[in-house]
Amino acid sequence: RRNTKRVPSFRKLLRTSQIKLDNKLKNKQYKQKSAAKKYRKEQKKLREAVRDAISRKPFPLEECKKKKVAGKWEEKEEEDALPLDMMDEDDLKLMEDLAQKASFLTRDLSSNEPVHVKKRKRESVIEKYEKVPRRLQTEPEKELIHLLPIKDKSGIIPQAVEKPVLNVAHDEEEDTEEMEEAEDFDEEPLPVLTPEEMAAQRRQKVQERKMHIAALASAILSEPDSNIKKLKELRAMLMEQDPNVAVIVRKLVMVSLMEIFKDIAPSYKIRPLTEAEKATKVKKETRKLREFEEGLVSQYKFYLENLEQTIKDWKQRKLKKSNVISLKAYKGLAEVAVKCLCELLVTLPHFNFHNNIIVLIVPLMNDPSKMISELCVEAVKKLFKQDKLGYASLGVVKVISGLVRGRNYDVRPEVLKVFLHLRIKEIELQKDSEDIAPKKKFMTYKEKRKNLSRMQRKWKKAEEKLERELLEAEASESKEKKLKLHTETLNIVFVTYFRILKKAQKSPLLPAVLEGLAKFAHLINVEFFDDLLIVLHSLIASGDLSYRESLHCILSAFHILSGQGDVLNIDPMKFYTHLYKTLFSLHAGGTNEDIGIVLQCLDVMFAKRRKQVSQQRALAFLKRLSILALHVLPNSSVGILATNRVFMQTFPKMDLLLDNESQGSGVYLPELEEPEHCNAQNTVLWELHLLQRHYHPTVQKFASHLIAGAPTEGSGALPLDLSQRSATELFETYCMKGMTFNPPVASVTPRKKDTFSQMDSFVDEELNKQLQQHIRETVANKPLDFAKHLKESSLA
């Protein structure tokens, strides 16, 4: 069996590349330390040599050596020295010349060898060792570590190193001595900068780095094919080591590289070349294009690795020893890295490593940091909205499903709510297929008649016919491919929803699941309808759901029944009853936002199922909704009255509630929870007269319109901007979230008072003053009578 070499995974590449970067950084630091140590040693030797040269002064040979004893110099003649009078003049002159040479004076005179002796080729190591002068052992012998010897032309040189002794105090003394010597040797000390000078220096450095980044970026964008190697130089600035500007420079480089990749990345995915393609000779332009693509993919991969490593370092709260950035600053770097990844996720869904970006972004949707989680959620929403084919959406849905299952359904509800932005509807399918289909412009008949001959027109006609057929085939193929992708995506979404309904009914994810089912229920397979309706009803009957969650259950059930569920013989009376008896839990406070879901439920329950709804049920809902319109905010009242208008136009005999003289059997029971048996036909819509005097002008218009019987024409008809909108649209249009009147109240400018009105106000003020004075005098004179008068007047 032949061993096949496996392609390394993306995570393995990330690990190996990070190890290489760490090794390079360690080697660089070790070289810098070695160079600094070597420089210090050279400086120390130089200072010692300078001191020795100053202390040693050459003496002429004719003077005898002097020895200082007890503060006096005594002369001591060497016994072996020859008297000068016995030497020739030439020899004496030669000795004087040699005495003036420093090399002669500083040479080691203890050795018996001449100055210019020839190297002996076969000299043994033992003979050399014997010639080395011995010294008395006055100090304790130091422990040596023997190393491997070195062999050169002269022979074998043994190597040994003293065993280091941990003496911190001694090392500190040596360091201080070296520093003092260095300070003595340096004439000018380094200047101390003030905070203002340091800030100015930092601004200058930042400006220099900005100019460098701008120069590299402009060069790459102007000629990407030729300057692709400058991407590496720009990417190297992500490892900025100056602690004063490291954070801002790294952020600028991240954003700059992101914008560069967005501009120069092609509109297709670059695949690696095969061995046969590499061995084939190609044109110069093709070779240049291949080099550009290979360099682009490589630099893009390293850039993504840097972004991922920045996020990992922040998540793990770890810093490298050589890092110049504080732990607090790493959060800002991680946020910028997440922004860059989100932007690349949305703008380059077709390019290489997009699935790797998805794997990075989706877990961050559940991040404890609110800013990072919101960034990732918004990026995924944008991707879903603009994805026409469905490849990227399918990849994201798969990762989200795995994340929810891997975390045992302990994720934020926003992670599942992004499913609501998926473009999986039959209406959008036709629209997107038209957008995807390539648009080919064919020549008109006049252009053909003007520019082509008869034979050319004939060939052109046949050619255009063939092109049209090819385009139609391509469009149908893309439509089938898209439908297949949407089906697979929807299956994963429903599997996730059903798992939560089965295993985690008390999870905070349940509202998101019910909302998703309400949106995609019409696409569920018919085989699951019975079981799903039973589950939804059991959830409502359990009483564990909030009011909004129960509304989502009702909406999901009726979406199921209004689509493919029409063929099923199922009576959803339980859902009608639950909605009817819980309508009065809505009010103008916190539950006002739930009215939007109630309006959607009413639209599905009555407008789309009008043939399955009895008149008695419609009358009961119409009366209860009219009562509810008195207790909610104006936008909710407008939405409810718009729904009542649909009721009166859809169902016959709804005008019974507008006639107070009609008679029926029974008495209306508003407190009864069964809409079929509350005798709603025996009441009237007196609430409309109160709503007709509402302060909101739109509510007044709808109330007057309903009192007139909701006519489509005539004086009682609504204007077009109100009649053509649905109840949900009107509810959102007249929303009062900004705590202001919608529509705003027109300001009335006060008119100038004329002379007569001013005179009237003056007379009124004088009369009031006189009346008050009269009352005070009366109370002072007859307090008891006045009190008695007040009591009698109050009783009257």
PDB file of N, CA and C in Angstrom, residues 424-467:
ATOM      1  N   ILE A 424     -34.666  32.159   2.447  1.00  0.00           N
ATOM      2  CA  ILE A 424     -35.198  30.864   2.000  1.00  0.00           C
ATOM      3  C   ILE A 424     -36.693  31.034   1.806  1.00  0.00           C
ATOM      4  N   LYS A 425     -37.071  31.580   0.665  1.00  0.00           N
ATOM      5  CA  LYS A 425     -38.477  31.744   0.310  1.00  0.00           C
ATOM      6  C   LYS A 425     -38.620  31.534  -1.183  1.00  0.00           C
ATOM      7  N   GLU A 426     -39.742  31.009  -1.571  1.00  0.00           N
ATOM      8  CA  GLU A 426     -39.942  30.767  -3.004  1.00  0.00           C
ATOM      9  C   GLU A 426     -40.019  32.065  -3.789  1.00  0.00           C
ATOM     10  N   ILE A 427     -40.468  33.132  -3.144  1.00  0.00           N
ATOM     11  CA  ILE A 427     -40.599  34.411  -3.847  1.00  0.00           C
ATOM     12  C   ILE A 427     -39.230  34.950  -4.223  1.00  0.00           C
ATOM     13  N   GLU A 428     -38.294  34.799  -3.315  1.00  0.00           N
ATOM     14  CA  GLU A 428     -36.946  35.308  -3.570  1.00  0.00           C
ATOM     15  C   GLU A 428     -36.190  34.423  -4.541  1.00  0.00           C
ATOM     16  N   LEU A 429     -36.609  33.183  -4.690  1.00  0.00           N
ATOM     17  CA  LEU A 429     -35.910  32.268  -5.581  1.00  0.00           C
ATOM     18  C   LEU A 429     -35.955  32.757  -7.020  1.00  0.00           C
ATOM     19  N   GLN A 430     -37.120  33.176  -7.469  1.00  0.00           N
ATOM     20  CA  GLN A 430     -37.249  33.674  -8.836  1.00  0.00           C
ATOM     21  C   GLN A 430     -36.492  34.980  -9.019  1.00  0.00           C
ATOM     22  N   LYS A 431     -36.564  35.840  -8.019  1.00  0.00           N
ATOM     23  CA  LYS A 431     -35.889  37.136  -8.089  1.00  0.00           C
ATOM     24  C   LYS A 431     -34.376  36.959  -8.177  1.00  0.00           C
ATOM     25  N   ASP A 432     -33.844  36.048  -7.330  1.00  0.00           N
ATOM     26  CA  ASP A 432     -32.409  35.854  -7.314  1.00  0.00           C
ATOM     27  C   ASP A 432     -31.917  35.150  -8.572  1.00  0.00           C
ATOM     28  N   SER A 433     -32.720  34.242  -9.126  1.00  0.00           N
ATOM     29  CA  SER A 433     -32.302  33.575 -10.358  1.00  0.00           C
ATOM     30  C   SER A 433     -32.205  34.576 -11.503  1.00  0.00           C
ATOM     31  N   GLU A 434     -33.073  35.579 -11.493  1.00  0.00           N
ATOM     32  CA  GLU A 434     -32.973  36.629 -12.507  1.00  0.00           C
ATOM     33  C   GLU A 434     -31.722  37.471 -12.295  1.00  0.00           C
ATOM     34  N   ASP A 435     -31.371  37.715 -11.001  1.00  0.00           N
ATOM     35  CA  ASP A 435     -30.157  38.483 -10.728  1.00  0.00           C
ATOM     36  C   ASP A 435     -28.904  37.711 -11.105  1.00  0.00           C
ATOM     37  N   ILE A 436     -28.932  36.377 -10.868  1.00  0.00           N
ATOM     38  CA  ILE A 436     -27.737  35.577 -11.124  1.00  0.00           C
ATOM     39  C   ILE A 436     -27.549  35.345 -12.611  1.00  0.00           C
ATOM     40  N   ALA A 437     -28.627  35.215 -13.347  1.00  0.00           N
ATOM     41  CA  ALA A 437     -28.531  34.904 -14.766  1.00  0.00           C
ATOM     42  C   ALA A 437     -27.755  35.991 -15.502  1.00  0.00           C
ATOM     43  N   PRO A 438     -26.721  35.606 -16.259  1.00  0.00           N
ATOM     44  CA  PRO A 438     -25.935  36.617 -16.956  1.00  0.00           C
ATOM     45  C   PRO A 438     -26.753  37.328 -18.025  1.00  0.00           C
ATOM     46  N   LYS A 439     -26.615  38.619 -18.047  1.00  0.00           N
ATOM     47  CA  LYS A 439     -27.400  39.425 -18.980  1.00  0.00           C
ATOM     48  C   LYS A 439     -26.567  39.683 -20.238  1.00  0.00           C
ATOM     49  N   LYS A 440     -27.058  39.171 -21.365  1.00  0.00           N
ATOM     50  CA  LYS A 440     -26.367  39.301 -22.647  1.00  0.00           C
ATOM     51  C   LYS A 440     -27.116  40.296 -23.516  1.00  0.00           C
ATOM     52  N   LYS A 441     -26.375  41.260 -24.041  1.00  0.00           N
ATOM     53  CA  LYS A 441     -26.981  42.261 -24.920  1.00  0.00           C
ATOM     54  C   LYS A 441     -26.813  41.824 -26.372  1.00  0.00           C
ATOM     55  N   PHE A 442     -27.945  41.673 -27.039  1.00  0.00           N
ATOM     56  CA  PHE A 442     -27.919  41.277 -28.444  1.00  0.00           C
ATOM     57  C   PHE A 442     -28.139  42.511 -29.314  1.00  0.00           C
ATOM     58  N   MET A 443     -27.681  42.392 -30.559  1.00  0.00           N
ATOM     59  CA  MET A 443     -27.802  43.497 -31.501  1.00  0.00           C
ATOM     60  C   MET A 443     -29.250  43.650 -31.952  1.00  0.00           C
ATOM     61  N   THR A 444     -29.667  44.880 -32.125  1.00  0.00           N
ATOM     62  CA  THR A 444     -31.019  45.143 -32.616  1.00  0.00           C
ATOM     63  C   THR A 444     -31.060  44.946 -34.130  1.00  0.00           C
ATOM     64  N   TYR A 445     -32.281  44.964 -34.665  1.00  0.00           N
ATOM     65  CA  TYR A 445     -32.435  44.741 -36.107  1.00  0.00           C
ATOM     66  C   TYR A 445     -31.815  45.880 -36.917  1.00  0.00           C
ATOM     67  N   LYS A 446     -31.962  47.105 -36.402  1.00  0.00           N
ATOM     68  CA  LYS A 446     -31.382  48.245 -37.119  1.00  0.00           C
ATOM     69  C   LYS A 446     -29.862  48.175 -37.148  1.00  0.00           C
ATOM     70  N   GLU A 447     -29.258  47.771 -36.034  1.00  0.00           N
ATOM     71  CA  GLU A 447     -27.796  47.644 -35.995  1.00  0.00           C
ATOM     72  C   GLU A 447     -27.310  46.555 -36.939  1.00  0.00           C
ATOM     73  N   LYS A 448     -28.052  45.453 -36.975  1.00  0.00           N
ATOM     74  CA  LYS A 448     -27.671  44.394 -37.914  1.00  0.00           C
ATOM     75  C   LYS A 448     -27.790  44.868 -39.354  1.00  0.00           C
ATOM     76  N   ARG A 449     -28.852  45.552 -39.685  1.00  0.00           N
ATOM     77  CA  ARG A 449     -29.084  46.025 -41.061  1.00  0.00           C
ATOM     78  C   ARG A 449     -28.025  47.040 -41.469  1.00  0.00           C
ATOM     79  N   LYS A 450     -27.560  47.798 -40.479  1.00  0.00           N
ATOM     80  CA  LYS A 450     -26.604  48.849 -40.793  1.00  0.00           C
ATOM     81  C   LYS A 450     -25.180  48.315 -40.903  1.00  0.00           C
ATOM     82  N   ASN A 451     -24.771  47.386 -40.044  1.00  0.00           N
ATOM     83  CA  ASN A 451     -23.370  46.985 -39.932  1.00  0.00           C
ATOM     84  C   ASN A 451     -23.055  45.642 -40.576  1.00  0.00           C
ATOM     85  N   LEU A 452     -24.046  44.798 -40.828  1.00  0.00           N
ATOM     86  CA  LEU A 452     -23.773  43.448 -41.304  1.00  0.00           C
ATOM     87  C   LEU A 452     -24.386  43.234 -42.685  1.00  0.00           C
ATOM     88  N   SER A 453     -23.770  42.306 -43.396  1.00  0.00           N
ATOM     89  CA  SER A 453     -24.311  41.925 -44.700  1.00  0.00           C
ATOM     90  C   SER A 453     -25.409  40.883 -44.509  1.00  0.00           C
ATOM     91  N   ARG A 454     -25.994  40.442 -45.600  1.00  0.00           N
ATOM     92  CA  ARG A 454     -27.115  39.501 -45.507  1.00  0.00           C
ATOM     93  C   ARG A 454     -26.664  38.163 -44.942  1.00  0.00           C
ATOM     94  N   MET A 455     -25.511  37.666 -45.434  1.00  0.00           N
ATOM     95  CA  MET A 455     -24.996  36.393 -44.943  1.00  0.00           C
ATOM     96  C   MET A 455     -24.576  36.510 -43.463  1.00  0.00           C
ATOM     97  N   GLN A 456     -23.970  37.639 -43.095  1.00  0.00           N
ATOM     98  CA  GLN A 456     -23.565  37.841 -41.697  1.00  0.00           C
ATOM     99  C   GLN A 456     -24.782  37.915 -40.771  1.00  0.00           C
ATOM    100  N   ARG A 457     -25.857  38.557 -41.246  1.00  0.00           N
ATOM    101  CA  ARG A 457     -27.070  38.626 -40.430  1.00  0.00           C
ATOM    102  C   ARG A 457     -27.645  37.229 -40.210  1.00  0.00           C
ATOM    103  N   LYS A 458     -27.561  36.382 -41.213  1.00  0.00           N
ATOM    104  CA  LYS A 458     -28.068  35.027 -41.082  1.00  0.00           C
ATOM    105  C   LYS A 458     -27.269  34.237 -40.057  1.00  0.00           C
ATOM    106  N   TRP A 459     -25.937  34.341 -40.127  1.00  0.00           N
ATOM    107  CA  TRP A 459     -25.086  33.648 -39.165  1.00  0.00           C
ATOM    108  C   TRP A 459     -25.288  34.225 -37.757  1.00  0.00           C
ATOM    109  N   LYS A 460     -25.444  35.548 -37.684  1.00  0.00           N
ATOM    110  CA  LYS A 460     -25.631  36.196 -36.375  1.00  0.00           C
ATOM    111  C   LYS A 460     -26.933  35.725 -35.727  1.00  0.00           C
ATOM    112  N   LYS A 461     -27.979  35.549 -36.510  1.00  0.00           N
ATOM    113  CA  LYS A 461     -29.256  35.108 -35.974  1.00  0.00           C
ATOM    114  C   LYS A 461     -29.146  33.706 -35.369  1.00  0.00           C
ATOM    115  N   ALA A 462     -28.467  32.828 -36.099  1.00  0.00           N
ATOM    116  CA  ALA A 462     -28.288  31.465 -35.578  1.00  0.00           C
ATOM    117  C   ALA A 462     -27.415  31.458 -34.321  1.00  0.00           C
ATOM    118  N   GLU A 463     -26.397  32.302 -34.322  1.00  0.00           N
ATOM    119  CA  GLU A 463     -25.498  32.375 -33.159  1.00  0.00           C
ATOM    120  C   GLU A 463     -26.227  32.889 -31.913  1.00  0.00           C
ATOM    121  N   GLU A 464     -27.060  33.922 -32.086  1.00  0.00           N
ATOM    122  CA  GLU A 464     -27.818  34.460 -30.946  1.00  0.00           C
ATOM    123  C   GLU A 464     -28.833  33.458 -30.421  1.00  0.00           C
ATOM    124  N   LYS A 465     -29.427  32.688 -31.279  1.00  0.00           N
ATOM    125  CA  LYS A 465     -30.369  31.669 -30.852  1.00  0.00           C
ATOM    126  C   LYS A 465     -29.690  30.632 -29.970  1.00  0.00           C
ATOM    127  N   LEU A 466     -28.504  30.201 -30.404  1.00  0.00           N
ATOM    128  CA  LEU A 466     -27.746  29.237 -29.610  1.00  0.00           C
ATOM    129  C   LEU A 466     -27.342  29.824 -28.251  1.00  0.00           C
ATOM    130  N   GLU A 467     -26.925  31.092 -28.235  1.00  0.00           N
ATOM    131  CA  GLU A 467     -26.532  31.730 -26.967  1.00  0.00           C
ATOM    132  C   GLU A 467     -27.711  31.848 -26.009  1.00  0.00           C
TER     133      GLU A 467
END
